């Protein structure tokens, strides 16, 4: 028997409220299936199961708020199935050569045809606002019903007096960010490095590439920045992973937490999985999907727990450089600023060049300045050969 | 396609990426980016929305010609050869 427990969806979470079971006792589940929806400070999250098996019984009822680690359900293992350890359990650190089984890719079933897709946040809002979901038109990804859809339906149904419960969530998210950042600054001795990246190669290559592409297939610099980080993190794995129980544990793959601002305030940094293994087209597609689902409130548990390094890009806001606060238990955060035209010396001559400041904040317990410098230099080097990304 | 259809298509494509953008308060001669929180991914999705809703393919080099509602409508009108 396997005990399915309330997962920790980040360092700042200590409890969650079960919103609903999406699978029932007696149903067969496969690794990666969404088994339940849990409401957290980051919105309603779809919880994935880590094992193949049959649900024996559920222990916690919808509406109950329980601490992380509480048994939610009991799953009977599929015959002959090997059990993959849950990522929540952090093994004791040992030599750098410690090998940890790499999680197999999680295959997600396509939504069944005809069934209406409803985001967990929308489901929660419908419950709070007493909206009948059958009459709500979906405008989210793939026609799914999102929280704003429900709020609009509620406003139509009940006139201007109807208000959304968004304020509660916002203040909860604020508290969660405060807790994680305070812990980071209390516990992590940050070191900060910065470098200036000449972006002319990358931007010129993107312009030529995008000229050939339809608007639906265009690339943005952020895809190349993420890939360069993943390439560099593969070369210098010291920055990619976790500090836990007094030691560093390298990440299983490069899962980049992407800081995504919510439209009504707040911030979530869900993981873009296996960035080192994806080409720029796949990264554009997956990042677009991740942004849409972050804002619609339909993230999955693995996306909130798996990040091995975080990237923030404040360039669109006109900021030239940023030194971020590491999200524990990660050990590094990379920040990119705005691209600015500046004089730059090339082959002994001053030329105007598009320049960008890249920085890294690293946990000095896990990484020394020299290794962090090698990493940042590798990011720069990869950005000088965009066709190789 | 009439001018008002183009205008409503542009507004819908904008609302798809920035639900807080409202046709009543949006000033047609002021850049979108000064009124609505649009990062580069949002802007690309806005361009894709124009492609989906109105069938216009805007090359990257023309993005600056669609910075306001007025200029976007004028650009698309010209592009559709009205």
Tab-separated table of C-alpha atoms in Angstrom:
chain	number	residue	atom	x	y	z
A	1	UNK	CA	0.000	0.000	0.000
A	2	UNK	CA	1.180	3.485	-0.792
A	3	UNK	CA	0.215	6.459	1.315
A	4	UNK	CA	-0.543	9.441	-0.872
A	5	UNK	CA	0.289	12.532	1.151
A	6	UNK	CA	-0.362	16.249	0.969
A	7	UNK	CA	2.647	17.379	-1.105
A	8	UNK	CA	4.820	20.357	-0.295
A	9	UNK	CA	4.386	22.756	-3.197
A	10	UNK	CA	7.328	24.947	-2.342
A	11	UNK	CA	9.225	26.073	0.724
A	12	UNK	CA	6.486	28.488	1.702
A	13	UNK	CA	3.669	25.968	2.011
A	14	UNK	CA	2.818	24.207	5.268
A	15	UNK	CA	-0.800	23.233	4.693
A	16	UNK	CA	-3.366	22.909	1.926
A	17	UNK	CA	-7.118	22.527	1.583
A	18	UNK	CA	-8.444	19.593	-0.408
A	19	UNK	CA	-10.902	21.055	-2.925
A	20	UNK	CA	-11.953	17.878	-4.695
A	21	UNK	CA	-10.985	14.371	-5.651
A	22	UNK	CA	-10.714	13.939	-9.419
A	23	UNK	CA	-10.340	10.158	-8.991
A	24	UNK	CA	-12.537	7.896	-6.873
A	25	UNK	CA	-11.802	4.806	-4.758
A	26	UNK	CA	-11.601	1.810	-7.075
A	27	UNK	CA	-10.245	3.853	-9.980
A	28	UNK	CA	-6.919	3.001	-11.566
A	29	UNK	CA	-4.298	5.751	-11.621
A	30	UNK	CA	-1.029	6.087	-13.494
A	31	UNK	CA	2.024	8.096	-12.512
A	32	UNK	CA	1.371	11.707	-13.567
A	33	UNK	CA	-2.431	11.443	-13.407
A	34	UNK	CA	-4.180	14.283	-11.657
A	35	UNK	CA	-5.770	12.782	-8.590
A	36	UNK	CA	-6.962	15.786	-6.616
A	37	UNK	CA	-7.216	19.558	-6.530
A	38	UNK	CA	-5.691	21.365	-3.565
A	39	UNK	CA	-6.167	25.022	-2.727
A	40	UNK	CA	-2.968	26.797	-1.695
A	41	UNK	CA	-1.623	30.314	-1.434
A	42	UNK	CA	-0.740	30.037	-5.126
A	43	UNK	CA	-4.280	29.192	-6.157
A	44	UNK	CA	-5.898	25.826	-6.763
A	45	UNK	CA	-3.298	23.286	-7.858
A	46	UNK	CA	-3.832	19.998	-9.693
A	47	UNK	CA	-2.052	17.284	-7.724
A	48	UNK	CA	-0.319	14.506	-9.641
A	49	UNK	CA	0.123	10.982	-8.351
A	50	UNK	CA	3.627	9.436	-8.263
A	51	UNK	CA	2.728	5.786	-8.552
A	52	UNK	CA	0.686	3.410	-10.659
A	53	UNK	CA	-2.099	1.650	-8.808
A	54	UNK	CA	-5.697	1.588	-7.707
A	55	UNK	CA	-7.143	3.994	-5.175
A	56	UNK	CA	-8.001	1.930	-2.135
A	57	UNK	CA	-9.657	4.677	-0.117
A	58	UNK	CA	-9.582	8.410	0.413
A	59	UNK	CA	-8.810	9.664	3.910
A	60	UNK	CA	-9.356	13.402	3.701
A	61	UNK	CA	-12.648	14.921	2.601
A	62	UNK	CA	-13.076	17.959	0.324
A	63	UNK	CA	-13.075	21.143	2.378
A	64	UNK	CA	-10.569	19.868	4.956
A	65	UNK	CA	-7.337	21.827	5.481
A	66	UNK	CA	-4.448	19.568	6.472
A	67	UNK	CA	-0.678	19.993	7.041
A	68	UNK	CA	1.875	18.965	4.423
A	69	UNK	CA	2.620	15.257	4.810
A	70	UNK	CA	-0.876	14.258	5.949
A	71	UNK	CA	-2.093	11.055	4.307
A	72	UNK	CA	-4.804	12.002	1.798
A	73	UNK	CA	-5.486	8.606	0.296
A	74	UNK	CA	-4.232	5.044	0.199
A	75	UNK	CA	-3.250	3.543	-3.143
A	76	UNK	CA	-2.868	-0.165	-3.865
A	77	UNK	CA	0.214	-0.680	-6.029
A	78	UNK	CA	-0.201	-2.066	-9.507
A	79	UNK	CA	1.156	-5.614	-9.683
A	80	UNK	CA	4.835	-5.598	-10.548
A	81	UNK	CA	5.068	-1.834	-10.597
A	82	UNK	CA	8.268	-0.380	-9.277
A	83	UNK	CA	7.768	2.464	-6.880
A	84	UNK	CA	9.515	5.708	-7.619
A	85	UNK	CA	10.410	7.642	-4.489
A	86	UNK	CA	8.443	10.801	-3.961
A	87	UNK	CA	10.548	13.895	-4.586
A	88	UNK	CA	9.501	15.369	-1.255
A	89	UNK	CA	11.908	13.111	0.593
A	90	UNK	CA	15.351	14.676	0.397
A	91	UNK	CA	18.119	12.092	0.650
A	92	UNK	CA	21.050	12.841	2.910
A	93	UNK	CA	23.858	14.524	0.985
A	94	UNK	CA	27.005	12.588	0.243
A	95	UNK	CA	29.645	12.751	-2.451
A	96	UNK	CA	29.026	14.738	-5.603
A	97	UNK	CA	28.873	11.459	-7.469
A	98	UNK	CA	25.580	10.508	-5.805
A	99	UNK	CA	23.248	9.398	-8.522
A	100	UNK	CA	19.579	9.975	-8.072
A	101	UNK	CA	17.104	8.239	-10.343
A	102	UNK	CA	15.930	10.666	-12.958
A	103	UNK	CA	12.184	10.946	-12.904
A	104	UNK	CA	10.674	9.461	-16.030
A	105	UNK	CA	8.845	12.004	-18.128
A	106	UNK	CA	5.296	12.381	-16.960
A	107	UNK	CA	2.851	11.659	-19.744
A	108	UNK	CA	-0.352	13.586	-19.374
A	109	UNK	CA	-3.515	12.203	-20.889
A	110	UNK	CA	-5.304	14.504	-23.297
A	111	UNK	CA	-8.601	15.788	-21.969
A	112	UNK	CA	-11.398	13.496	-23.016
A	113	UNK	CA	-13.343	14.797	-25.994
A	114	UNK	CA	-16.608	16.451	-25.164
A	115	UNK	CA	-15.805	16.854	-21.486
A	116	UNK	CA	-15.720	20.474	-20.458
A	117	UNK	CA	-12.333	21.502	-19.059
A	118	UNK	CA	-12.670	23.539	-15.904
A	119	UNK	CA	-9.675	24.992	-14.118
A	120	UNK	CA	-9.427	24.224	-10.407
A	121	UNK	CA	-9.484	27.959	-9.665
A	122	UNK	CA	-12.695	28.263	-11.673
A	123	UNK	CA	-14.199	25.323	-9.815
A	124	UNK	CA	-13.329	26.946	-6.512
A	125	UNK	CA	-14.700	30.330	-7.643
A	126	UNK	CA	-17.911	28.673	-8.845
A	127	UNK	CA	-18.347	27.097	-5.444
A	128	UNK	CA	-17.655	30.363	-3.622
A	129	UNK	CA	-19.883	32.389	-5.929
A	130	UNK	CA	-22.607	29.750	-6.308
A	131	UNK	CA	-22.317	29.684	-10.082
A	132	UNK	CA	-23.625	26.704	-12.081
A	133	UNK	CA	-20.667	25.694	-14.281
A	134	UNK	CA	-22.810	24.081	-16.971
A	135	UNK	CA	-23.897	27.503	-18.172
A	136	UNK	CA	-20.445	29.123	-18.215
A	137	UNK	CA	-18.642	29.651	-21.514
A	138	UNK	CA	-14.903	28.925	-21.399
A	139	UNK	CA	-12.361	31.369	-22.841
A	140	UNK	CA	-9.174	29.770	-21.448
A	141	UNK	CA	-6.658	27.520	-23.239
A	142	UNK	CA	-8.503	24.916	-25.287
A	143	UNK	CA	-11.862	26.459	-24.392
A	144	UNK	CA	-11.407	25.680	-20.712
A	145	UNK	CA	-13.443	27.551	-18.144
A	146	UNK	CA	-11.224	29.908	-16.142
A	147	UNK	CA	-11.724	31.830	-12.945
A	148	UNK	CA	-12.446	35.135	-14.798
A	149	UNK	CA	-15.147	33.289	-16.811
A	150	UNK	CA	-16.850	32.253	-13.597
A	151	UNK	CA	-16.486	35.708	-12.098
A	152	UNK	CA	-18.030	37.240	-15.207
A	153	UNK	CA	-20.896	34.745	-15.051
A	154	UNK	CA	-21.401	35.584	-11.390
A	155	UNK	CA	-21.401	39.304	-12.132
A	156	UNK	CA	-23.968	38.815	-14.897
A	157	UNK	CA	-26.174	36.641	-12.738
A	158	UNK	CA	-26.212	38.763	-9.646
A	159	UNK	CA	-25.632	42.288	-10.800
A	160	UNK	CA	-22.861	44.655	-9.851
A	161	UNK	CA	-23.025	43.734	-6.171
A	162	UNK	CA	-21.268	40.403	-6.784
A	163	UNK	CA	-17.632	40.545	-5.718
A	164	UNK	CA	-14.790	38.116	-6.296
A	165	UNK	CA	-12.992	36.527	-3.370
A	166	UNK	CA	-9.666	37.466	-4.984
A	167	UNK	CA	-8.579	39.697	-2.106
A	168	UNK	CA	-8.170	36.756	0.270
A	169	UNK	CA	-5.992	34.900	-2.170
A	170	UNK	CA	-3.833	37.917	-2.843
A	171	UNK	CA	-3.091	38.496	0.812
A	172	UNK	CA	-2.388	34.783	1.327
A	173	UNK	CA	0.017	34.850	-1.604
A	174	UNK	CA	1.681	37.965	-0.166
A	175	UNK	CA	2.187	36.162	3.147
A	176	UNK	CA	3.600	33.119	1.366
A	177	UNK	CA	6.074	35.235	-0.606
A	178	UNK	CA	7.011	37.055	2.608
A	179	UNK	CA	7.649	33.769	4.430
A	180	UNK	CA	9.790	32.264	1.654
A	181	UNK	CA	11.821	35.414	1.081
A	182	UNK	CA	12.372	36.021	4.801
A	183	UNK	CA	13.570	32.452	5.211
A	184	UNK	CA	15.880	32.886	2.227
A	185	UNK	CA	17.474	36.063	3.565
A	186	UNK	CA	17.720	34.580	7.052
A	187	UNK	CA	19.308	31.289	6.044
A	188	UNK	CA	21.047	31.728	2.706
A	189	UNK	CA	24.360	33.591	2.478
A	190	UNK	CA	23.842	35.098	-0.965
A	191	UNK	CA	26.686	35.941	-3.297
A	192	UNK	CA	26.031	38.131	-6.310
A	193	UNK	CA	27.825	38.333	-9.653
A	194	UNK	CA	26.996	40.220	-12.821
A	195	UNK	CA	28.196	40.411	-16.376
A	196	UNK	CA	27.372	42.354	-19.509
A	197	UNK	CA	26.196	40.339	-22.501
A	198	UNK	CA	26.514	41.613	-26.059
A	199	UNK	CA	23.121	40.636	-27.519
A	200	UNK	CA	23.824	41.590	-31.139
A	201	UNK	CA	24.438	37.999	-32.317
A	202	UNK	CA	21.270	36.691	-30.690
A	203	UNK	CA	19.019	39.549	-31.787
A	204	UNK	CA	20.312	39.465	-35.361
A	205	UNK	CA	19.811	35.707	-35.525
A	206	UNK	CA	16.283	35.992	-34.091
A	207	UNK	CA	15.359	38.752	-36.585
A	208	UNK	CA	16.434	36.587	-39.531
A	209	UNK	CA	14.737	33.523	-38.072
A	210	UNK	CA	11.474	35.368	-37.321
A	211	UNK	CA	11.423	36.909	-40.800
A	212	UNK	CA	10.958	33.370	-42.134
A	213	UNK	CA	8.279	32.443	-39.648
A	214	UNK	CA	4.565	33.055	-39.372
A	215	UNK	CA	3.567	35.134	-36.359
A	216	UNK	CA	2.305	31.970	-34.660
A	217	UNK	CA	5.769	30.378	-34.754
A	218	UNK	CA	7.960	33.342	-33.802
A	219	UNK	CA	10.671	33.144	-31.174
A	220	UNK	CA	11.310	35.579	-28.340
A	221	UNK	CA	14.679	36.272	-26.709
A	222	UNK	CA	13.417	34.719	-23.452
A	223	UNK	CA	13.392	31.253	-25.056
A	224	UNK	CA	17.088	31.641	-25.913
A	225	UNK	CA	17.869	33.033	-22.449
A	226	UNK	CA	16.221	30.041	-20.769
A	227	UNK	CA	18.047	27.609	-23.022
A	228	UNK	CA	21.390	29.323	-22.416
A	229	UNK	CA	20.800	29.038	-18.653
A	230	UNK	CA	19.989	25.346	-19.018
A	231	UNK	CA	23.076	24.703	-21.178
A	232	UNK	CA	25.274	26.547	-18.699
A	233	UNK	CA	23.676	24.733	-15.739
A	234	UNK	CA	24.475	21.426	-17.441
A	235	UNK	CA	28.130	22.477	-17.701
A	236	UNK	CA	28.290	23.858	-14.149
A	237	UNK	CA	25.800	21.696	-12.230
A	238	UNK	CA	26.791	23.281	-8.887
A	239	UNK	CA	24.156	25.992	-9.382
A	240	UNK	CA	21.368	23.597	-10.345
A	241	UNK	CA	19.731	21.814	-7.439
A	242	UNK	CA	18.873	22.080	-3.766
A	243	UNK	CA	20.430	22.789	-0.404
A	244	UNK	CA	18.876	20.335	2.019
A	245	UNK	CA	19.867	18.825	5.338
A	246	UNK	CA	23.204	20.562	5.367
A	247	UNK	CA	24.329	19.585	1.879
A	248	UNK	CA	23.909	20.192	-1.824
A	249	UNK	CA	21.925	17.809	-3.981
A	250	UNK	CA	22.170	18.229	-7.759
A	251	UNK	CA	18.875	18.599	-9.619
A	252	UNK	CA	17.511	15.714	-11.701
A	253	UNK	CA	17.572	17.600	-14.993
A	254	UNK	CA	17.297	21.342	-15.421
A	255	UNK	CA	13.817	22.490	-14.421
A	256	UNK	CA	13.782	26.271	-14.666
A	257	UNK	CA	11.418	28.164	-12.374
A	258	UNK	CA	10.109	31.053	-14.461
A	259	UNK	CA	9.025	34.080	-12.456
A	260	UNK	CA	5.591	34.944	-13.873
A	261	UNK	CA	3.703	38.018	-12.682
A	262	UNK	CA	-0.029	37.570	-12.209
A	263	UNK	CA	-2.203	40.206	-13.808
A	264	UNK	CA	-3.848	41.190	-10.536
A	265	UNK	CA	-0.606	41.281	-8.580
A	266	UNK	CA	1.492	38.566	-7.036
A	267	UNK	CA	4.102	36.279	-8.472
A	268	UNK	CA	4.496	32.572	-9.097
A	269	UNK	CA	7.608	30.804	-10.411
A	270	UNK	CA	6.441	27.437	-11.766
A	271	UNK	CA	8.914	25.005	-13.314
A	272	UNK	CA	9.476	24.682	-17.033
A	273	UNK	CA	10.606	21.061	-17.141
A	274	UNK	CA	13.715	19.689	-18.858
A	275	UNK	CA	14.755	22.960	-20.501
A	276	UNK	CA	18.150	21.542	-21.521
A	277	UNK	CA	16.423	18.870	-23.620
A	278	UNK	CA	14.032	21.166	-25.535
A	279	UNK	CA	14.612	23.238	-28.652
A	280	UNK	CA	13.548	26.882	-28.833
A	281	UNK	CA	10.221	26.073	-30.522
A	282	UNK	CA	9.301	23.650	-27.754
A	283	UNK	CA	10.371	26.185	-25.135
A	284	UNK	CA	8.146	28.873	-26.714
A	285	UNK	CA	5.203	26.472	-26.778
A	286	UNK	CA	5.700	25.245	-23.225
A	287	UNK	CA	6.373	28.699	-21.784
A	288	UNK	CA	3.236	30.068	-23.482
A	289	UNK	CA	1.230	27.230	-21.974
A	290	UNK	CA	2.832	27.739	-18.549
A	291	UNK	CA	2.098	31.483	-18.526
A	292	UNK	CA	-1.524	30.897	-19.571
A	293	UNK	CA	-2.049	28.241	-16.913
A	294	UNK	CA	-0.295	30.262	-14.211
A	295	UNK	CA	-2.617	33.176	-14.868
A	296	UNK	CA	-5.689	30.942	-15.200
A	297	UNK	CA	-4.802	29.159	-11.941
A	298	UNK	CA	-4.374	25.654	-13.396
A	299	UNK	CA	-0.837	24.710	-12.379
A	300	UNK	CA	0.169	21.168	-11.531
A	301	UNK	CA	1.874	20.050	-8.351
A	302	UNK	CA	5.104	19.025	-10.091
A	303	UNK	CA	5.424	22.520	-11.546
A	304	UNK	CA	5.433	24.047	-8.064
A	305	UNK	CA	7.824	21.608	-6.452
A	306	UNK	CA	10.392	20.724	-9.124
A	307	UNK	CA	12.334	23.886	-10.003
A	308	UNK	CA	16.090	23.418	-9.762
A	309	UNK	CA	17.034	27.044	-10.582
A	310	UNK	CA	14.973	30.200	-11.105
A	311	UNK	CA	15.085	32.796	-13.871
A	312	UNK	CA	13.538	36.230	-13.698
A	313	UNK	CA	13.401	38.638	-16.606
A	314	UNK	CA	12.616	42.215	-15.694
A	315	UNK	CA	13.827	43.658	-18.980
A	316	UNK	CA	10.337	44.353	-20.289
A	317	UNK	CA	9.810	46.702	-17.368
A	318	UNK	CA	12.793	48.826	-18.323
A	319	UNK	CA	14.995	47.625	-15.481
A	320	UNK	CA	18.659	47.260	-16.437
A	321	UNK	CA	19.723	44.777	-13.797
A	322	UNK	CA	18.269	42.836	-10.900
A	323	UNK	CA	19.795	40.797	-8.063
A	324	UNK	CA	17.134	38.358	-6.950
A	325	UNK	CA	16.490	36.521	-3.705
A	326	UNK	CA	17.005	32.770	-4.013
A	327	UNK	CA	13.891	30.632	-3.639
A	328	UNK	CA	14.745	27.958	-1.064
A	329	UNK	CA	15.722	25.142	-1.255
A	330	UNK	CA	17.190	26.147	-4.633
A	331	UNK	CA	20.727	27.512	-4.662
A	332	UNK	CA	20.680	30.044	-7.507
A	333	UNK	CA	18.589	32.639	-9.262
A	334	UNK	CA	19.478	34.217	-12.593
A	335	UNK	CA	18.120	37.644	-13.529
A	336	UNK	CA	18.119	39.344	-16.900
A	337	UNK	CA	17.667	43.056	-17.456
A	338	UNK	CA	16.642	45.241	-20.353
A	339	UNK	CA	18.564	45.277	-23.614
A	340	UNK	CA	20.016	48.773	-24.092
A	341	UNK	CA	22.004	50.317	-26.936
A	342	UNK	CA	25.367	51.374	-25.493
A	343	UNK	CA	28.898	52.070	-26.708
A	344	UNK	CA	30.952	48.857	-26.643
A	345	UNK	CA	34.527	48.274	-27.689
A	346	UNK	CA	34.843	45.700	-30.453
A	347	UNK	CA	38.280	45.004	-31.979
A	348	UNK	CA	39.638	48.275	-30.606
A	349	UNK	CA	36.781	50.402	-31.954
A	350	UNK	CA	33.786	51.835	-30.145
A	351	UNK	CA	30.493	50.630	-31.613
A	352	UNK	CA	26.870	50.905	-30.534
A	353	UNK	CA	25.741	47.457	-29.391
A	354	UNK	CA	22.599	46.052	-27.741
A	355	UNK	CA	23.779	45.104	-24.252
A	356	UNK	CA	22.093	43.215	-21.453
A	357	UNK	CA	23.115	42.716	-17.830
A	358	UNK	CA	22.869	39.154	-16.564
A	359	UNK	CA	23.264	38.438	-12.868
A	360	UNK	CA	23.334	35.426	-10.622
A	361	UNK	CA	22.476	35.237	-6.934
A	362	UNK	CA	23.958	32.047	-5.526
A	363	UNK	CA	23.921	30.254	-2.190
A	364	UNK	CA	27.507	30.486	-0.929
A	365	UNK	CA	27.008	27.366	1.200
A	366	UNK	CA	26.607	25.364	-2.011
A	367	UNK	CA	28.526	27.353	-4.616
A	368	UNK	CA	31.737	29.367	-4.610
A	369	UNK	CA	32.152	32.600	-6.533
A	370	UNK	CA	34.449	30.929	-9.001
A	371	UNK	CA	31.901	28.280	-10.015
A	372	UNK	CA	29.108	30.850	-10.179
A	373	UNK	CA	31.378	32.984	-12.385
A	374	UNK	CA	32.037	30.015	-14.682
A	375	UNK	CA	28.287	29.494	-14.945
A	376	UNK	CA	27.561	33.130	-15.819
A	377	UNK	CA	30.387	33.091	-18.353
A	378	UNK	CA	28.880	29.968	-19.926
A	379	UNK	CA	25.478	31.707	-20.221
A	380	UNK	CA	27.206	34.559	-22.042
A	381	UNK	CA	29.105	32.155	-24.305
A	382	UNK	CA	25.931	30.280	-25.308
A	383	UNK	CA	24.192	33.552	-26.133
A	384	UNK	CA	26.995	34.332	-28.599
A	385	UNK	CA	26.133	31.213	-30.638
A	386	UNK	CA	22.337	31.268	-30.850
A	387	UNK	CA	22.201	28.797	-33.745
A	388	UNK	CA	23.720	26.202	-31.408
A	389	UNK	CA	21.013	26.661	-28.782
B	1	UNK	CA	-14.337	44.053	-43.349
B	2	UNK	CA	-15.428	47.425	-41.998
B	3	UNK	CA	-13.358	49.770	-39.910
B	4	UNK	CA	-15.497	49.087	-36.849
B	5	UNK	CA	-15.108	45.335	-37.320
B	6	UNK	CA	-11.341	45.787	-37.432
B	7	UNK	CA	-11.489	47.948	-34.328
B	8	UNK	CA	-13.545	45.416	-32.423
B	9	UNK	CA	-11.225	42.599	-33.555
B	10	UNK	CA	-8.203	44.523	-32.251
B	11	UNK	CA	-9.929	45.196	-28.928
B	12	UNK	CA	-10.919	41.555	-28.555
B	13	UNK	CA	-7.394	40.360	-29.349
B	14	UNK	CA	-6.082	42.793	-26.730
B	15	UNK	CA	-8.640	41.674	-24.141
B	16	UNK	CA	-7.599	38.055	-24.766
B	17	UNK	CA	-4.086	38.801	-23.482
B	18	UNK	CA	-4.979	41.574	-21.018
B	19	UNK	CA	-8.496	41.006	-19.650
B	20	UNK	CA	-8.266	44.257	-17.670
B	21	UNK	CA	-8.082	46.301	-20.903
B	22	UNK	CA	-11.499	47.814	-21.402
B	23	UNK	CA	-12.791	49.402	-24.578
B	24	UNK	CA	-14.441	52.184	-22.555
B	25	UNK	CA	-11.300	53.407	-20.835
B	26	UNK	CA	-8.660	52.640	-23.467
B	27	UNK	CA	-7.470	55.818	-25.210
B	28	UNK	CA	-7.121	55.203	-28.908
B	29	UNK	CA	-4.191	57.580	-29.457
B	30	UNK	CA	-2.030	56.514	-26.497
B	31	UNK	CA	0.334	53.510	-26.776
B	32	UNK	CA	-1.132	50.228	-25.513
B	33	UNK	CA	1.972	49.653	-23.408
B	34	UNK	CA	1.371	52.902	-21.486
B	35	UNK	CA	-2.158	51.822	-20.578
B	36	UNK	CA	-2.029	48.062	-20.333
B	37	UNK	CA	0.569	45.809	-18.681
B	38	UNK	CA	2.016	44.048	-21.741
B	39	UNK	CA	5.312	42.181	-21.688
B	40	UNK	CA	6.942	40.904	-24.857
B	41	UNK	CA	5.157	37.557	-24.617
B	42	UNK	CA	1.800	39.297	-24.192
B	43	UNK	CA	2.540	41.481	-27.217
B	44	UNK	CA	3.447	38.461	-29.348
B	45	UNK	CA	0.217	36.751	-28.240
B	46	UNK	CA	-1.649	39.945	-29.181
B	47	UNK	CA	-0.118	39.766	-32.689
B	48	UNK	CA	-1.148	36.103	-32.910
B	49	UNK	CA	-4.665	37.146	-31.844
B	50	UNK	CA	-4.801	39.658	-34.716
B	51	UNK	CA	-3.752	36.870	-37.069
B	52	UNK	CA	-6.444	34.541	-35.742
B	53	UNK	CA	-9.254	37.086	-35.580
B	54	UNK	CA	-8.533	39.248	-38.607
B	55	UNK	CA	-6.210	37.159	-40.748
B	56	UNK	CA	-3.376	39.711	-40.775
B	57	UNK	CA	0.217	38.597	-40.604
B	58	UNK	CA	2.266	41.385	-39.001
B	59	UNK	CA	6.026	41.049	-39.597
B	60	UNK	CA	8.205	41.723	-36.567
B	61	UNK	CA	9.673	44.794	-38.262
B	62	UNK	CA	6.184	46.364	-38.330
B	63	UNK	CA	5.381	45.913	-34.631
B	64	UNK	CA	6.085	49.584	-33.909
B	65	UNK	CA	3.338	50.572	-36.355
B	66	UNK	CA	0.735	48.956	-34.094
B	67	UNK	CA	1.547	50.731	-30.863
B	68	UNK	CA	-1.843	52.442	-30.434
B	69	UNK	CA	-5.425	51.418	-31.213
B	70	UNK	CA	-5.691	54.077	-33.956
B	71	UNK	CA	-2.431	53.102	-35.622
B	72	UNK	CA	-3.200	49.389	-35.373
B	73	UNK	CA	-6.600	49.836	-37.041
B	74	UNK	CA	-5.062	51.997	-39.786
B	75	UNK	CA	-2.277	49.464	-40.366
B	76	UNK	CA	-4.671	46.529	-40.621
B	77	UNK	CA	-7.037	48.458	-42.893
B	78	UNK	CA	-4.166	49.164	-45.278
B	79	UNK	CA	-2.912	45.600	-45.010
B	80	UNK	CA	-6.327	44.145	-45.862
B	81	UNK	CA	-6.413	46.485	-48.890
B	82	UNK	CA	-9.662	48.139	-48.076
